[in-house]
XYZ file of C-alpha atoms in Angstrom:
552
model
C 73.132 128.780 66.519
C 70.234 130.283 65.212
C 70.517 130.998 61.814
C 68.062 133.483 61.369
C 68.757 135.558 63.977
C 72.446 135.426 63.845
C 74.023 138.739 62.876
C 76.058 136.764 60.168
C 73.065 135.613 58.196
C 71.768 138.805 58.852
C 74.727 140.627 57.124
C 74.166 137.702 54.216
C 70.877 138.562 53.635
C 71.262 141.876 53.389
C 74.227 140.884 50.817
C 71.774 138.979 48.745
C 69.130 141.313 48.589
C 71.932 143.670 47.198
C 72.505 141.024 44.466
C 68.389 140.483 43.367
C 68.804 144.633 42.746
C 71.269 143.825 40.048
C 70.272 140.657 38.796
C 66.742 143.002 37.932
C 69.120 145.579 36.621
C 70.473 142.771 34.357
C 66.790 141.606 33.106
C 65.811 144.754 32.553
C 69.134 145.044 30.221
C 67.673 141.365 28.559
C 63.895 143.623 28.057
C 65.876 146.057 26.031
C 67.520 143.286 24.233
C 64.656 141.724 23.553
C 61.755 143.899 23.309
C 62.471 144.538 19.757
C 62.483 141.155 18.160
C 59.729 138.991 16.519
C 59.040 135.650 18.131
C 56.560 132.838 17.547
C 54.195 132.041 20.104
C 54.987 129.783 23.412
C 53.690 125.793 22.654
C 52.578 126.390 26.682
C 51.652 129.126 28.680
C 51.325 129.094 32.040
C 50.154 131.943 34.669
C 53.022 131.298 37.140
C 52.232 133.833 40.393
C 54.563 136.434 41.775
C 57.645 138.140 39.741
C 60.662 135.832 40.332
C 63.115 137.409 42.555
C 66.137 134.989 41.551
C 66.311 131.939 39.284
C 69.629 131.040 41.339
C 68.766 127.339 42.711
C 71.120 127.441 45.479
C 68.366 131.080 46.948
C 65.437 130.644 45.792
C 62.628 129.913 48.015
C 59.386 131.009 46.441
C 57.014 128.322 44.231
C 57.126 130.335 41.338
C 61.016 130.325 40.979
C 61.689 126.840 41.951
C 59.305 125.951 39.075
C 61.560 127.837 37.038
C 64.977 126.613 38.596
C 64.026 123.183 38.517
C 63.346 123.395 34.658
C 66.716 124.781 34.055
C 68.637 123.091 36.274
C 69.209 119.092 37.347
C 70.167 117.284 40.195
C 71.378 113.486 40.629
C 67.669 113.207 40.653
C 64.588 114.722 38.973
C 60.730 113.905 40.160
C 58.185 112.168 38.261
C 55.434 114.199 37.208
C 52.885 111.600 37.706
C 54.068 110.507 41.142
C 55.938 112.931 42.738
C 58.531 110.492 43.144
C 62.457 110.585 42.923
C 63.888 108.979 39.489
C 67.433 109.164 37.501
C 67.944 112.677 36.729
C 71.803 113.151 36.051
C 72.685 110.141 37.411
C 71.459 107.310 35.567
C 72.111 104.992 38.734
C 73.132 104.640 42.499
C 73.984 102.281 44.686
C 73.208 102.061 48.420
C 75.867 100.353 50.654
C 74.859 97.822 53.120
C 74.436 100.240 56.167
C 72.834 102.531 54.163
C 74.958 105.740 54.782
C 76.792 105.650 51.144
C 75.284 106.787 48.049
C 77.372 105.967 44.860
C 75.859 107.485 41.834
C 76.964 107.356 38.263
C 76.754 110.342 36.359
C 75.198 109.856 32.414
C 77.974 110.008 30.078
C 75.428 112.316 27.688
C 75.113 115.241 30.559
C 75.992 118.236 29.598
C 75.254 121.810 29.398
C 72.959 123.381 27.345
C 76.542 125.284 25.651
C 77.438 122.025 24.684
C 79.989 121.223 27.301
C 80.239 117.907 29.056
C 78.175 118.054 33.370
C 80.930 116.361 35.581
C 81.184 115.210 38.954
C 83.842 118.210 39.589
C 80.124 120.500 38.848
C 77.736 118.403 41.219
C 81.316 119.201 43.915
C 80.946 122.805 43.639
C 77.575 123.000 43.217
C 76.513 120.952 46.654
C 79.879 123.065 48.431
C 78.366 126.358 46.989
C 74.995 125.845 48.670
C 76.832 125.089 51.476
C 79.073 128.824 51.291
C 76.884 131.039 53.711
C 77.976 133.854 51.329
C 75.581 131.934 49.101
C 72.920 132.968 51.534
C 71.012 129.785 51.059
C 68.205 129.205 52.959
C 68.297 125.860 52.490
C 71.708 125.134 52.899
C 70.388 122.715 55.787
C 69.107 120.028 53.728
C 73.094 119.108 53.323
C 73.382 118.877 56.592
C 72.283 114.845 56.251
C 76.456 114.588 55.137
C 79.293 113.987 57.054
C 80.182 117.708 57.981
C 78.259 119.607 55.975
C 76.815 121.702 59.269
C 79.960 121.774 60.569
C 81.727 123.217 56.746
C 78.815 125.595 56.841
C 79.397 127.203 60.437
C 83.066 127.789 59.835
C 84.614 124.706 62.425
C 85.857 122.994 59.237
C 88.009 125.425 57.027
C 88.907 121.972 54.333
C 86.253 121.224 52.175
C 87.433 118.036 51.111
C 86.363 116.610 54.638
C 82.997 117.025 53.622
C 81.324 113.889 53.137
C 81.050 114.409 49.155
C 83.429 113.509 46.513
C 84.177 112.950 43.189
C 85.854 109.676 42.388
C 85.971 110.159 38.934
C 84.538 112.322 36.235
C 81.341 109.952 36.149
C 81.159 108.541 39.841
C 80.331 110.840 42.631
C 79.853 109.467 46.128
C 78.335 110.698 49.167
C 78.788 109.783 53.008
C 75.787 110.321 55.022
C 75.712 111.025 59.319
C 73.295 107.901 59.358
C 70.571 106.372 57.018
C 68.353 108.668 55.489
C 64.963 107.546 54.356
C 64.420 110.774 52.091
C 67.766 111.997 50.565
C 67.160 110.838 47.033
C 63.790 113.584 47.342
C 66.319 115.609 48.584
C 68.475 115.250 45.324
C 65.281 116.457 43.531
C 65.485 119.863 45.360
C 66.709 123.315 43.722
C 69.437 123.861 46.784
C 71.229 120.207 45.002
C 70.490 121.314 41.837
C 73.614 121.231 39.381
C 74.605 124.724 38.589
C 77.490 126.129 36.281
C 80.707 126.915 37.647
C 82.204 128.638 34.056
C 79.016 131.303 34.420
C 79.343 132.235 37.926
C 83.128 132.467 37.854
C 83.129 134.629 35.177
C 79.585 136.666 36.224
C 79.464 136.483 39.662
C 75.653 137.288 41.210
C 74.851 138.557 37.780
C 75.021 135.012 36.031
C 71.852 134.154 35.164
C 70.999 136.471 33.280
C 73.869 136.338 31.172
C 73.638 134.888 27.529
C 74.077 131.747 26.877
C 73.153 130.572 30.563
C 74.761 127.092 30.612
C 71.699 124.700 31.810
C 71.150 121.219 33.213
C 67.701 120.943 33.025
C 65.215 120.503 29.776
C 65.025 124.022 29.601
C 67.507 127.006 28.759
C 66.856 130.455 29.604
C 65.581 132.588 26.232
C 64.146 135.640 27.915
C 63.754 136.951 31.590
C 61.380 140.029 30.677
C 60.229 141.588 34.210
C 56.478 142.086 34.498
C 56.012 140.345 30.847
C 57.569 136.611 31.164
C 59.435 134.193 31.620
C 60.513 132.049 28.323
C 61.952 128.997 28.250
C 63.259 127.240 25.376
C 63.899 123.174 25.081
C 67.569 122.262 25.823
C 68.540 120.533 22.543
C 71.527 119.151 24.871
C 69.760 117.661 27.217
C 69.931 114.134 28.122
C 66.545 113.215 27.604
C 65.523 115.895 25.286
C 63.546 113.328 23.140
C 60.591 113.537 25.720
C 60.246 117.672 26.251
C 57.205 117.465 24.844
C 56.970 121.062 24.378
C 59.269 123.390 22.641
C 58.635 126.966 24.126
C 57.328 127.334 27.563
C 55.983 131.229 28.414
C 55.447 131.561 32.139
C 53.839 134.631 33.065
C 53.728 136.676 36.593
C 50.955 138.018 37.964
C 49.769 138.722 41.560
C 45.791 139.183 40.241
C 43.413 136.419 40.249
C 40.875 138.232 37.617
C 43.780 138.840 35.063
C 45.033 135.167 35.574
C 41.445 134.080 35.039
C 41.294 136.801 31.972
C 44.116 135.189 30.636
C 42.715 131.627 31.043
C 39.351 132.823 29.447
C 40.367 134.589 26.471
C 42.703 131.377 25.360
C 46.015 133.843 26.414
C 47.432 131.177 29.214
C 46.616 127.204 29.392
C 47.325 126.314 32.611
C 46.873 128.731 36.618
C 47.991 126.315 39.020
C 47.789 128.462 42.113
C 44.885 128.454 44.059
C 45.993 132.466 45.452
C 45.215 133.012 41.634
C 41.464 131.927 41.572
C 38.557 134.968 41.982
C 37.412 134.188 45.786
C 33.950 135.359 44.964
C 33.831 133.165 41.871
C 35.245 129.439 43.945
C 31.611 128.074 44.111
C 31.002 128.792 40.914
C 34.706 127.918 38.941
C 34.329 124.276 40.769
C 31.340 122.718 38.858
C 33.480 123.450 35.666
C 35.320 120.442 34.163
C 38.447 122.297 33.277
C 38.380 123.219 37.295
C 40.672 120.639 38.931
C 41.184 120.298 43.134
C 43.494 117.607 44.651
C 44.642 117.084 48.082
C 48.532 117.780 48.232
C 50.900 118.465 51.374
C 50.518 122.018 52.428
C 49.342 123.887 55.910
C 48.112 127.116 57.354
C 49.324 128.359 60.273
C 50.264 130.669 62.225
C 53.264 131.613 63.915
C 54.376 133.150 67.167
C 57.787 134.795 67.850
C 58.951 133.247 71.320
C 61.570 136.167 71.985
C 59.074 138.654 72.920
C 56.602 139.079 75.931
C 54.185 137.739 76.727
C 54.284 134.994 73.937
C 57.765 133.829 75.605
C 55.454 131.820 78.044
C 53.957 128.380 76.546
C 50.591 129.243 78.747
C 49.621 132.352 76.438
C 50.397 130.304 72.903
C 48.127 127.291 74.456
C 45.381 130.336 75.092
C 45.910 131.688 71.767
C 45.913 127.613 69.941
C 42.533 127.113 72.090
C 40.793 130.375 71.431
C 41.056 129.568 67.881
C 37.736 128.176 66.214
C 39.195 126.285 63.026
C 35.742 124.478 62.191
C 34.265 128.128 62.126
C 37.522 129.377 59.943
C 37.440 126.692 57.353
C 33.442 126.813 57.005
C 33.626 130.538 56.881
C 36.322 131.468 55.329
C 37.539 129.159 52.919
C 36.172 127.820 49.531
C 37.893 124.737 48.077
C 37.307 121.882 50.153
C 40.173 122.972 52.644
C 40.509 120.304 56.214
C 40.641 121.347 59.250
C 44.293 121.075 60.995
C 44.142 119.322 64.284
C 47.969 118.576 64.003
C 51.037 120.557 61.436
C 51.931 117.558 59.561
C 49.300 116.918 56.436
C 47.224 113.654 56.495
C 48.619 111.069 53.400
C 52.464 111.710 54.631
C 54.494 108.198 53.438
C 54.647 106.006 57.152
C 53.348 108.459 59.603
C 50.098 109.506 61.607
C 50.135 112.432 63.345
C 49.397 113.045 66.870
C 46.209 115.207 67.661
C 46.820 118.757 68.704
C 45.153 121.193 70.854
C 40.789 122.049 69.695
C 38.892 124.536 70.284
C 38.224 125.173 74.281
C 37.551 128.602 75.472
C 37.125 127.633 79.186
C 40.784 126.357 79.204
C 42.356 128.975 77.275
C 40.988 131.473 79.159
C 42.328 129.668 82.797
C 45.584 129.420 80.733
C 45.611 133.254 80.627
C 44.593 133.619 83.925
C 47.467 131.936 85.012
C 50.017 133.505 82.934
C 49.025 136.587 84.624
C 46.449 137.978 82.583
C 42.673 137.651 84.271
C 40.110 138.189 81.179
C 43.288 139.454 79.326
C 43.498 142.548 81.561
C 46.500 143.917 81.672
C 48.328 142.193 78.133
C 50.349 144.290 76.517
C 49.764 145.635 73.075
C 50.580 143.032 70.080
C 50.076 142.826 66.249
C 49.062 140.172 63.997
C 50.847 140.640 60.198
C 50.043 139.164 56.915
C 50.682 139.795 53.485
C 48.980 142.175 51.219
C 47.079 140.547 48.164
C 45.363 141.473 45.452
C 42.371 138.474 45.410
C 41.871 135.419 44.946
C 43.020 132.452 48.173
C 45.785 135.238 49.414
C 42.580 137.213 49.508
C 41.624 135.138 52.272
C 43.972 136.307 54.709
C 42.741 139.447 55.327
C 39.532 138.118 56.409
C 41.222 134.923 58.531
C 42.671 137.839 60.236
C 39.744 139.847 60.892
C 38.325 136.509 62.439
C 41.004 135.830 64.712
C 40.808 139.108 65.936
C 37.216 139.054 66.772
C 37.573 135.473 68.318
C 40.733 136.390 70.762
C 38.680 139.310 71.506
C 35.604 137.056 72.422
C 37.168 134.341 73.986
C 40.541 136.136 75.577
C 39.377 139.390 76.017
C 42.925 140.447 74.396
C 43.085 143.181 71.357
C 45.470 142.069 68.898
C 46.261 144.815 65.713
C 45.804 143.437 62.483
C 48.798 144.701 60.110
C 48.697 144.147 56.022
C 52.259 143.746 54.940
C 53.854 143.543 51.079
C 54.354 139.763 50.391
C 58.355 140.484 49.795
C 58.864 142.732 53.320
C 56.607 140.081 55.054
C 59.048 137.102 54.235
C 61.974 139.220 55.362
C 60.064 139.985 58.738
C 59.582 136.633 59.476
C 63.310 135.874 58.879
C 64.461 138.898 61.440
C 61.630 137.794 63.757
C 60.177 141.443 63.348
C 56.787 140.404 64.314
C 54.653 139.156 67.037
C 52.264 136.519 65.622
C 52.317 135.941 61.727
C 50.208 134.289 59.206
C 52.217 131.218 57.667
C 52.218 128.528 55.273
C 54.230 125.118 54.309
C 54.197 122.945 51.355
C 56.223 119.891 51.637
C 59.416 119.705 49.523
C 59.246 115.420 49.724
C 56.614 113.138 50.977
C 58.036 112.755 54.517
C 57.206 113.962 58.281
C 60.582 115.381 58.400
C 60.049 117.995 55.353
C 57.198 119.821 58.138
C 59.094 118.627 61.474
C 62.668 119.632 61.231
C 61.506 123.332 60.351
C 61.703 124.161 64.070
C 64.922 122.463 64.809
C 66.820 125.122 66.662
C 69.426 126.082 63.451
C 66.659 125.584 60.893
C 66.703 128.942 58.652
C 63.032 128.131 58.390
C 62.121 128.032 62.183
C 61.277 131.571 61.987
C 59.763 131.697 65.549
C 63.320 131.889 68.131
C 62.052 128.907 69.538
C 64.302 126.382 70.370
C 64.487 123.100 71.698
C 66.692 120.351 72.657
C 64.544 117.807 73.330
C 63.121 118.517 70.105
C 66.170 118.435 68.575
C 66.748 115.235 69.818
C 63.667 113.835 69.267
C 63.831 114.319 65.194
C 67.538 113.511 65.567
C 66.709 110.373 66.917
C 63.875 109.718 64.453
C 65.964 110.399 61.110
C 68.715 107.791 62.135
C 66.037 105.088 62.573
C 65.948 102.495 60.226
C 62.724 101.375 61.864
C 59.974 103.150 60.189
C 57.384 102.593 63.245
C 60.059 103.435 66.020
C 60.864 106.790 63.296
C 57.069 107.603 63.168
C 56.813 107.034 67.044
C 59.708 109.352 67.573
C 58.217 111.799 65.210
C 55.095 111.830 66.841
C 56.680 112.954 70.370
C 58.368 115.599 68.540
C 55.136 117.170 66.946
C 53.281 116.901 70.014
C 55.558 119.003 71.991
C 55.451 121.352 68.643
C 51.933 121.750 68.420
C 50.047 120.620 72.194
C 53.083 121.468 74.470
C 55.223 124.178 73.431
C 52.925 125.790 70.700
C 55.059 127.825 69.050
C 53.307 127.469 66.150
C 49.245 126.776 65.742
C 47.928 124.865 62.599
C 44.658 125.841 61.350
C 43.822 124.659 58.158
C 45.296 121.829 55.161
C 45.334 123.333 51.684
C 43.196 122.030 48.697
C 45.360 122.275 45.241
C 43.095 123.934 42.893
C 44.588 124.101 39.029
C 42.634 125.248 35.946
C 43.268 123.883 32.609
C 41.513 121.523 29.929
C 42.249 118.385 29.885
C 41.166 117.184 26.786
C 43.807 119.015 24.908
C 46.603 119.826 28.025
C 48.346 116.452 28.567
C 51.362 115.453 31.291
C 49.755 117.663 34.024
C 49.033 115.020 36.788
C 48.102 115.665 40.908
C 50.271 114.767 43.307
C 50.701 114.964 47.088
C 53.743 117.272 46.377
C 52.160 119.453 43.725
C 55.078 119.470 41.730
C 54.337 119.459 37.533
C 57.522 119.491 35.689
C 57.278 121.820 32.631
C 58.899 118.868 30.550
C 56.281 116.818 30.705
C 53.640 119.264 29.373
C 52.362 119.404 26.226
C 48.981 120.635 24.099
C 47.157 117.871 21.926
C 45.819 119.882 18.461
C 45.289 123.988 18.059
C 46.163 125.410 20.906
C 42.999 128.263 22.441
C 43.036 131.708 21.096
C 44.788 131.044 17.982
């Protein structure tokens, strides 16, 4: 079953969308609250992107609110700021058993909520079985899928949770039964969707609990102010188990959508860190990287774009190979792009842990156009009307879209002779049309969640919620099926490879154009903690300023 497309997850969405109204209702409530009262200012601030639309773990799916959910909320496992890695979160320690399919891990006897009460194994129960709820509406809910009838406890063939491959032994032991060997689940124990989450708030509060005060938290942080259109505060989590090393007391993280008021900010001292490269002046990129406090690192993300399978003419594999070959990356990226961006002859980033991906389609006009031909459509006469969407932006790397859509245009016009509409979406409808495959082709992006293949490849199984094309296929399926139960790491890389090179040379659902560039601002003779990584990830914890902080 598609997920996506399923009227079921359909009717859940809609659900949740009904919740985000009223958990805004709710923080506008916590504006009144709070607009009136004094505070100090924030040890860190940092220009975080878009508006959250939910600090729930278990829903969100946007960078900016994970940054926020993983700060106030803990898995088994946390990552390390430095390297990206997984290391003892909640649990202090795990064991492995000898086939490698049973986790054991022993919860810290000094977890506990930010309230004061002791984290249990009976929380990290409900919170891995509430992800897995599809009234939770979790688009992730398929990274529990690794366990021993998790899929099956999701789709409604097992009613009994308790035959779900999770349980907890005691109040500090919690164990977990994996289908087969999994080379990745402890980064998976890092994620939001695994994140621990408190049962006493939602039971009482429903969709409206986090913004109820005092949010119990798990993470270094608890929730002081949700202000919409102002910030985000967080305050250190006395409670926590390693509270000793939050550097940093109060963390401000501000939304904006504006690259030239998150560079205002930055420049009059008002924000320390912008760690979004959608937040940096286009015009100004040439200039912004000579400066030292200018900082670009290679990390695991991709541009693409999509193509939705279930309408005509994309439905046949010979028009997305036209499409894939008519596409000039080299000119794109040398064009178009400002911050030291790759081209993307496969999906899969270069640096991925054990794997080297297979070469994808280039740039060949003379096939694509025979490719056409054959598919019916002689120097594209006679192909039907089709649009090309992306989201609306107000600068900075988003700005870029517009024009990468402008030049695809022009060069399946030159090469294809086909007319494709270009169509300038709002960021939030945009996400929601790629999930009800209302579209025809559609800019896209992915940034790993771990450093594995898998986090890129099993995105177009055929029940990922994050396929987002209709495509389906079992012998792709099978293929990454096959590869994740391999304790082999070259046979798993081999069997990866197969798989990506029917997703990207074969069956083209989806064409890669481009590997992102991280680009952060801050100085770094005063900001310390804030290290590059493949994964991008910075946890808030680990920040801190050295001496007066700028602007005060």
């Amino acid at each position: 079953m598609n997920f996506e497309t399923s009227a079921l997850h359909r009717a859940w969405r809609a659900l949740r969308f009904l919740r985000l109204v009223d958990l805004l209702i709710m923080a506008c409530a916590l504006v009144w609250l709070t607009a009136c009262r004094p505070e100090p200012h924030a040890d860190v601030v940092i220009v975080n992107g878009n508006e959250p639309e939910s600090l729930d773990p278990a829903i969100v799916t946007a960078i900016p609110d994970m940054r926020i959910a993983k700060a106030l909320f803990e898995g088994l496992a946390r990552l390390d700021g430095a390297s990206g890695r997984p290391v003892p979160g909640l649990a202090e320690r795990w064991e492995l058993s000898p086939d490698g399919r049973v986790y054991t891990f022993h919860l810290r006897t000094n977890a506990v909520w930010s309230t004061g009460e002791a984290i249990t194994t009976a929380d990290v129960l409900y919170s891995w079985l509430r992800a897995l709820n599809p009234a939770t509406a979790s688009d992730y809910a398929g990274q529990l899928f690794y366990i021993r009838n998790a899929e099956g406890y999701y789709t409604g063939q097992i009613k009994d949770p308790s035959r779900v491959g999770i349980h907890a032994l005691d109040p500090h032991t919690f164990q977990v039964e994996l289908n087969y060997p999994l080379a990745f689940f402890l980064d998976l124990c890092c994620y939001p969707t695994l994140a621990v989450v408190p049962r006493q708030a939602i039971d009482r509060y429903g969709d409206r609990w986090v913004t109820h005060q005092p949010l119990p938290c798990s993470g270094p942080y608890e929730l002081d102010a949700w202000r919409l259109n102002d910030k985000v505060r967080l305050r250190k989590n006395r409670y926590y188990w390693d509270a000793s090393n939050t550097h940093s007391e109060v963390v401000d993280l501000l939304p904006t959508a504006s690259p030239n008021t998150a560079l205002n900010l930055y420049e009059t001292g008002v924000a320390d860190i912008v760690w979004d490269k959608d937040l940096v002046p286009v015009e100004l990129m040439d200039v912004l990287v000579k400066r030292p406090d200018y900082h670009n690192f290679s990390f695991l993300g991709t541009f693409f774009y999509r193509f939705n399978v279930t309408r005509k003419p994309l439905d046949d594999p010979r028009v997305r190979q036209a499409f894939a070959l008519a596409t000039d990356k080299r000119q794109i990226v040398h064009k178009l792009t400002y911050g030291g961006e790759k081209i993307a002859s496969h999906f899969v980033p270069d640096g991925v842990a054990n794997y080297q991906s297979p070469e994808g389609l280039g740039f060949d006009p003379s096939r694509a156009r025979r490719l056409l031909a054959e598919a019916g459509f002689p120097g594209g006469k006679g192909f039907p009307h089709l649009q090309y969407v992306f989201f609306s932006a107000a600068g900075g790397g988003a700005k870029i879209q517009g024009k990468l859509a402008v030049e695809l245009q022009q060069m399946w016009r030159a090469e294809l002779g086909v007319e494709i509409e270009l169509r300038q979406i709002e960021r939030k409808i945009f996400y929601s049309a790629q999930s009800r495959l209302d579209y025809d082709l559609s800019a896209s992006s992915w940034v790993g969640d771990y450093n594995d293949a898998n986090t890129f490849l099993d995105m177009y199984v055929g029940n990922s919620g994050n396929n987002r094309t209709g495509w389906k296929s079992a012998r792709y399926d099978a293929l990454i099926l096959e590869a994740n139960q391999q304790a082999d790491l070259h046979r798993r890389a081999e069997l990866f490879r197969q798989a990506e090179a029917l997703l990207i040379t074969q069956e083209v659902p989806i064409v890669p154009v481009y590997f992102y560039t991280g680009f952060t601002y801050f100085n770094d003779r005063t900001l310390k903690g804030l290290h590059p990584n493949l994964l991008d990830v910075h946890p808030q914890h680990y920040v801190w300023i050295v001496g007066p902080k700028r602007g005060s």
